[in-house]
Amino acid sequence: MENILARKKAFDKGYDEAVFLNIHDKICEGTITNIFFVKNDEIYTPSVKCGVLEGIIRSKIINIISKSKLEINFGEYEKELLYDADEIFITNSLMNIMPVSELEGKEFDLEKNKITRFLMKELSKIYRWK
């Protein structure tokens, strides 16, 4: 129920998703998504010890990253790191990968999302989408 209420509150403010922080004020996940962010060509995602549900698409993305030459970091991250990110994307089984274009007023240039686009392309190969 907490997730539904938080998502409704986000919708009421004009957002499509909300980001949960855990009891230690570390990034956890969205109401219906897992979250990744990119800084200096390195990918970051909260560790499962932050309270993250291990999503199906999250696992597939981690697998793709592990097989590529990209670097992924799992950890406990402050929300402020998201504002300094080069790219942010969220995942779930319905939307697969969704680039984030704005976070509380900070806009991200989706044309520069080279890592997000690469991961979207690689994930589509698994499912053979066109």
PDB file of C-alpha atoms in Angstrom:
ATOM      1  CA  MET A   1       0.000   0.000   0.000  1.00  0.00           C
ATOM      2  CA  GLU A   2       2.911   2.335   0.778  1.00  0.00           C
ATOM      3  CA  ASN A   3       4.100   2.078  -2.822  1.00  0.00           C
ATOM      4  CA  ILE A   4       0.666   2.888  -4.255  1.00  0.00           C
ATOM      5  CA  LEU A   5       0.274   5.942  -2.016  1.00  0.00           C
ATOM      6  CA  ALA A   6       3.775   7.216  -2.796  1.00  0.00           C
ATOM      7  CA  ARG A   7       3.206   6.798  -6.524  1.00  0.00           C
ATOM      8  CA  LYS A   8      -0.123   8.634  -6.327  1.00  0.00           C
ATOM      9  CA  LYS A   9       1.579  11.468  -4.441  1.00  0.00           C
ATOM     10  CA  ALA A  10       4.246  11.622  -7.175  1.00  0.00           C
ATOM     11  CA  PHE A  11       1.535  11.679  -9.884  1.00  0.00           C
ATOM     12  CA  ASP A  12      -0.249  14.488  -8.055  1.00  0.00           C
ATOM     13  CA  LYS A  13       2.985  16.521  -8.258  1.00  0.00           C
ATOM     14  CA  GLY A  14       3.363  15.792 -11.988  1.00  0.00           C
ATOM     15  CA  TYR A  15       5.946  13.003 -11.722  1.00  0.00           C
ATOM     16  CA  ASP A  16       5.705   9.485 -13.148  1.00  0.00           C
ATOM     17  CA  GLU A  17       7.631   7.754 -10.350  1.00  0.00           C
ATOM     18  CA  ALA A  18       8.947   8.316  -6.835  1.00  0.00           C
ATOM     19  CA  VAL A  19      12.289   7.245  -5.383  1.00  0.00           C
ATOM     20  CA  PHE A  20      12.282   5.536  -2.011  1.00  0.00           C
ATOM     21  CA  LEU A  21      15.071   6.055   0.493  1.00  0.00           C
ATOM     22  CA  ASN A  22      15.681   3.428   3.155  1.00  0.00           C
ATOM     23  CA  ILE A  23      15.839   4.127   6.902  1.00  0.00           C
ATOM     24  CA  HIS A  24      19.467   5.249   6.477  1.00  0.00           C
ATOM     25  CA  ASP A  25      18.468   7.824   3.805  1.00  0.00           C
ATOM     26  CA  LYS A  26      20.123   5.797   1.043  1.00  0.00           C
ATOM     27  CA  ILE A  27      18.586   5.308  -2.401  1.00  0.00           C
ATOM     28  CA  CYS A  28      16.566   2.122  -2.472  1.00  0.00           C
ATOM     29  CA  GLU A  29      14.214   1.843  -5.453  1.00  0.00           C
ATOM     30  CA  GLY A  30      11.161   3.374  -7.076  1.00  0.00           C
ATOM     31  CA  THR A  31       7.582   2.555  -6.211  1.00  0.00           C
ATOM     32  CA  ILE A  32       7.442   0.062  -9.099  1.00  0.00           C
ATOM     33  CA  THR A  33      10.991   0.193 -10.440  1.00  0.00           C
ATOM     34  CA  ASN A  34      14.653  -0.441  -9.807  1.00  0.00           C
ATOM     35  CA  ILE A  35      16.998   2.492 -10.308  1.00  0.00           C
ATOM     36  CA  PHE A  36      20.402   2.845 -11.953  1.00  0.00           C
ATOM     37  CA  PHE A  37      22.500   5.932 -12.532  1.00  0.00           C
ATOM     38  CA  VAL A  38      25.612   6.657 -14.560  1.00  0.00           C
ATOM     39  CA  LYS A  39      28.507   8.953 -13.700  1.00  0.00           C
ATOM     40  CA  ASN A  40      31.704   9.153 -15.769  1.00  0.00           C
ATOM     41  CA  ASP A  41      30.759   6.010 -17.724  1.00  0.00           C
ATOM     42  CA  GLU A  42      30.341   3.929 -14.558  1.00  0.00           C
ATOM     43  CA  ILE A  43      26.971   2.457 -13.625  1.00  0.00           C
ATOM     44  CA  TYR A  44      25.666   2.518 -10.064  1.00  0.00           C
ATOM     45  CA  THR A  45      22.712   0.772  -8.502  1.00  0.00           C
ATOM     46  CA  PRO A  46      21.716   0.275  -4.882  1.00  0.00           C
ATOM     47  CA  SER A  47      22.914  -2.905  -3.232  1.00  0.00           C
ATOM     48  CA  VAL A  48      20.273  -5.438  -2.216  1.00  0.00           C
ATOM     49  CA  LYS A  49      21.225  -4.725   1.397  1.00  0.00           C
ATOM     50  CA  CYS A  50      19.574  -1.303   0.902  1.00  0.00           C
ATOM     51  CA  GLY A  51      16.232  -3.098   0.730  1.00  0.00           C
ATOM     52  CA  VAL A  52      16.005  -3.407  -3.047  1.00  0.00           C
ATOM     53  CA  LEU A  53      13.702  -5.994  -4.563  1.00  0.00           C
ATOM     54  CA  GLU A  54      15.735  -7.924  -7.106  1.00  0.00           C
ATOM     55  CA  GLY A  55      13.696  -7.312 -10.230  1.00  0.00           C
ATOM     56  CA  ILE A  56      13.772  -9.540 -13.292  1.00  0.00           C
ATOM     57  CA  ILE A  57      14.878  -6.773 -15.637  1.00  0.00           C
ATOM     58  CA  ARG A  58      17.346  -5.470 -13.046  1.00  0.00           C
ATOM     59  CA  SER A  59      18.988  -8.888 -13.057  1.00  0.00           C
ATOM     60  CA  LYS A  60      19.066  -8.987 -16.867  1.00  0.00           C
ATOM     61  CA  ILE A  61      20.646  -5.525 -17.002  1.00  0.00           C
ATOM     62  CA  ILE A  62      23.269  -6.497 -14.438  1.00  0.00           C
ATOM     63  CA  ASN A  63      24.029  -9.593 -16.523  1.00  0.00           C
ATOM     64  CA  ILE A  64      24.379  -7.497 -19.710  1.00  0.00           C
ATOM     65  CA  ILE A  65      26.690  -5.061 -17.911  1.00  0.00           C
ATOM     66  CA  SER A  66      28.787  -7.918 -16.526  1.00  0.00           C
ATOM     67  CA  LYS A  67      29.269  -9.337 -20.045  1.00  0.00           C
ATOM     68  CA  SER A  68      30.199  -5.956 -21.499  1.00  0.00           C
ATOM     69  CA  LYS A  69      33.184  -3.754 -20.783  1.00  0.00           C
ATOM     70  CA  LEU A  70      31.081  -1.486 -18.589  1.00  0.00           C
ATOM     71  CA  GLU A  71      31.671  -1.162 -14.877  1.00  0.00           C
ATOM     72  CA  ILE A  72      28.851  -1.581 -12.352  1.00  0.00           C
ATOM     73  CA  ASN A  73      28.983  -0.585  -8.716  1.00  0.00           C
ATOM     74  CA  PHE A  74      26.610  -1.816  -6.019  1.00  0.00           C
ATOM     75  CA  GLY A  75      26.429   0.239  -2.867  1.00  0.00           C
ATOM     76  CA  GLU A  76      24.640   2.581  -0.553  1.00  0.00           C
ATOM     77  CA  TYR A  77      24.152   5.946  -2.244  1.00  0.00           C
ATOM     78  CA  GLU A  78      22.884   9.323  -1.120  1.00  0.00           C
ATOM     79  CA  LYS A  79      20.001  10.831  -3.087  1.00  0.00           C
ATOM     80  CA  GLU A  80      22.182  13.850  -3.928  1.00  0.00           C
ATOM     81  CA  LEU A  81      24.311  11.660  -6.217  1.00  0.00           C
ATOM     82  CA  LEU A  82      21.331  11.372  -8.546  1.00  0.00           C
ATOM     83  CA  TYR A  83      21.392  15.130  -9.212  1.00  0.00           C
ATOM     84  CA  ASP A  84      25.033  14.891 -10.285  1.00  0.00           C
ATOM     85  CA  ALA A  85      24.501  11.826 -12.487  1.00  0.00           C
ATOM     86  CA  ASP A  86      25.103  11.901 -16.229  1.00  0.00           C
ATOM     87  CA  GLU A  87      22.240   9.471 -16.838  1.00  0.00           C
ATOM     88  CA  ILE A  88      19.504   7.843 -14.773  1.00  0.00           C
ATOM     89  CA  PHE A  89      17.289   4.978 -15.854  1.00  0.00           C
ATOM     90  CA  ILE A  90      14.689   2.860 -14.159  1.00  0.00           C
ATOM     91  CA  THR A  91      13.656  -0.709 -14.915  1.00  0.00           C
ATOM     92  CA  ASN A  92      10.786  -3.090 -14.437  1.00  0.00           C
ATOM     93  CA  SER A  93       9.184  -5.959 -16.323  1.00  0.00           C
ATOM     94  CA  LEU A  94       6.548  -3.778 -17.980  1.00  0.00           C
ATOM     95  CA  MET A  95       8.670  -0.869 -19.230  1.00  0.00           C
ATOM     96  CA  ASN A  96      11.998  -2.713 -19.373  1.00  0.00           C
ATOM     97  CA  ILE A  97      14.361   0.313 -19.375  1.00  0.00           C
ATOM     98  CA  MET A  98      13.031   3.846 -19.084  1.00  0.00           C
ATOM     99  CA  PRO A  99      15.474   6.767 -19.305  1.00  0.00           C
ATOM    100  CA  VAL A 100      14.805   9.476 -16.727  1.00  0.00           C
ATOM    101  CA  SER A 101      14.450  12.900 -18.322  1.00  0.00           C
ATOM    102  CA  GLU A 102      13.875  14.905 -15.146  1.00  0.00           C
ATOM    103  CA  LEU A 103      14.419  14.537 -11.424  1.00  0.00           C
ATOM    104  CA  GLU A 104      12.718  17.169  -9.271  1.00  0.00           C
ATOM    105  CA  GLY A 105      13.378  19.944 -11.774  1.00  0.00           C
ATOM    106  CA  LYS A 106      16.821  18.787 -12.920  1.00  0.00           C
ATOM    107  CA  GLU A 107      16.668  17.839 -16.585  1.00  0.00           C
ATOM    108  CA  PHE A 108      18.773  15.159 -18.239  1.00  0.00           C
ATOM    109  CA  ASP A 109      19.616  15.310 -21.947  1.00  0.00           C
ATOM    110  CA  LEU A 110      18.370  11.987 -23.296  1.00  0.00           C
ATOM    111  CA  GLU A 111      20.407  12.494 -26.477  1.00  0.00           C
ATOM    112  CA  LYS A 112      23.548  12.017 -24.355  1.00  0.00           C
ATOM    113  CA  ASN A 113      22.359   8.781 -22.712  1.00  0.00           C
ATOM    114  CA  LYS A 114      24.840   6.559 -24.522  1.00  0.00           C
ATOM    115  CA  ILE A 115      24.990   3.886 -21.816  1.00  0.00           C
ATOM    116  CA  THR A 116      21.223   3.766 -21.336  1.00  0.00           C
ATOM    117  CA  ARG A 117      20.730   3.457 -25.104  1.00  0.00           C
ATOM    118  CA  PHE A 118      23.389   0.729 -25.302  1.00  0.00           C
ATOM    119  CA  LEU A 119      21.653  -1.250 -22.541  1.00  0.00           C
ATOM    120  CA  MET A 120      18.257  -0.778 -24.186  1.00  0.00           C
ATOM    121  CA  LYS A 121      19.684  -2.128 -27.448  1.00  0.00           C
ATOM    122  CA  GLU A 122      21.319  -5.116 -25.740  1.00  0.00           C
ATOM    123  CA  LEU A 123      18.156  -5.931 -23.788  1.00  0.00           C
ATOM    124  CA  SER A 124      16.123  -5.796 -27.006  1.00  0.00           C
ATOM    125  CA  LYS A 125      18.433  -8.446 -28.492  1.00  0.00           C
ATOM    126  CA  ILE A 126      17.441 -10.808 -25.705  1.00  0.00           C
ATOM    127  CA  TYR A 127      13.751 -10.297 -26.474  1.00  0.00           C
ATOM    128  CA  ARG A 128      14.264  -9.718 -30.208  1.00  0.00           C
ATOM    129  CA  TRP A 129      12.193  -6.533 -30.221  1.00  0.00           C
ATOM    130  CA  LYS A 130      12.255  -4.343 -33.282  1.00  0.00           C
TER     131      LYS A 130
END
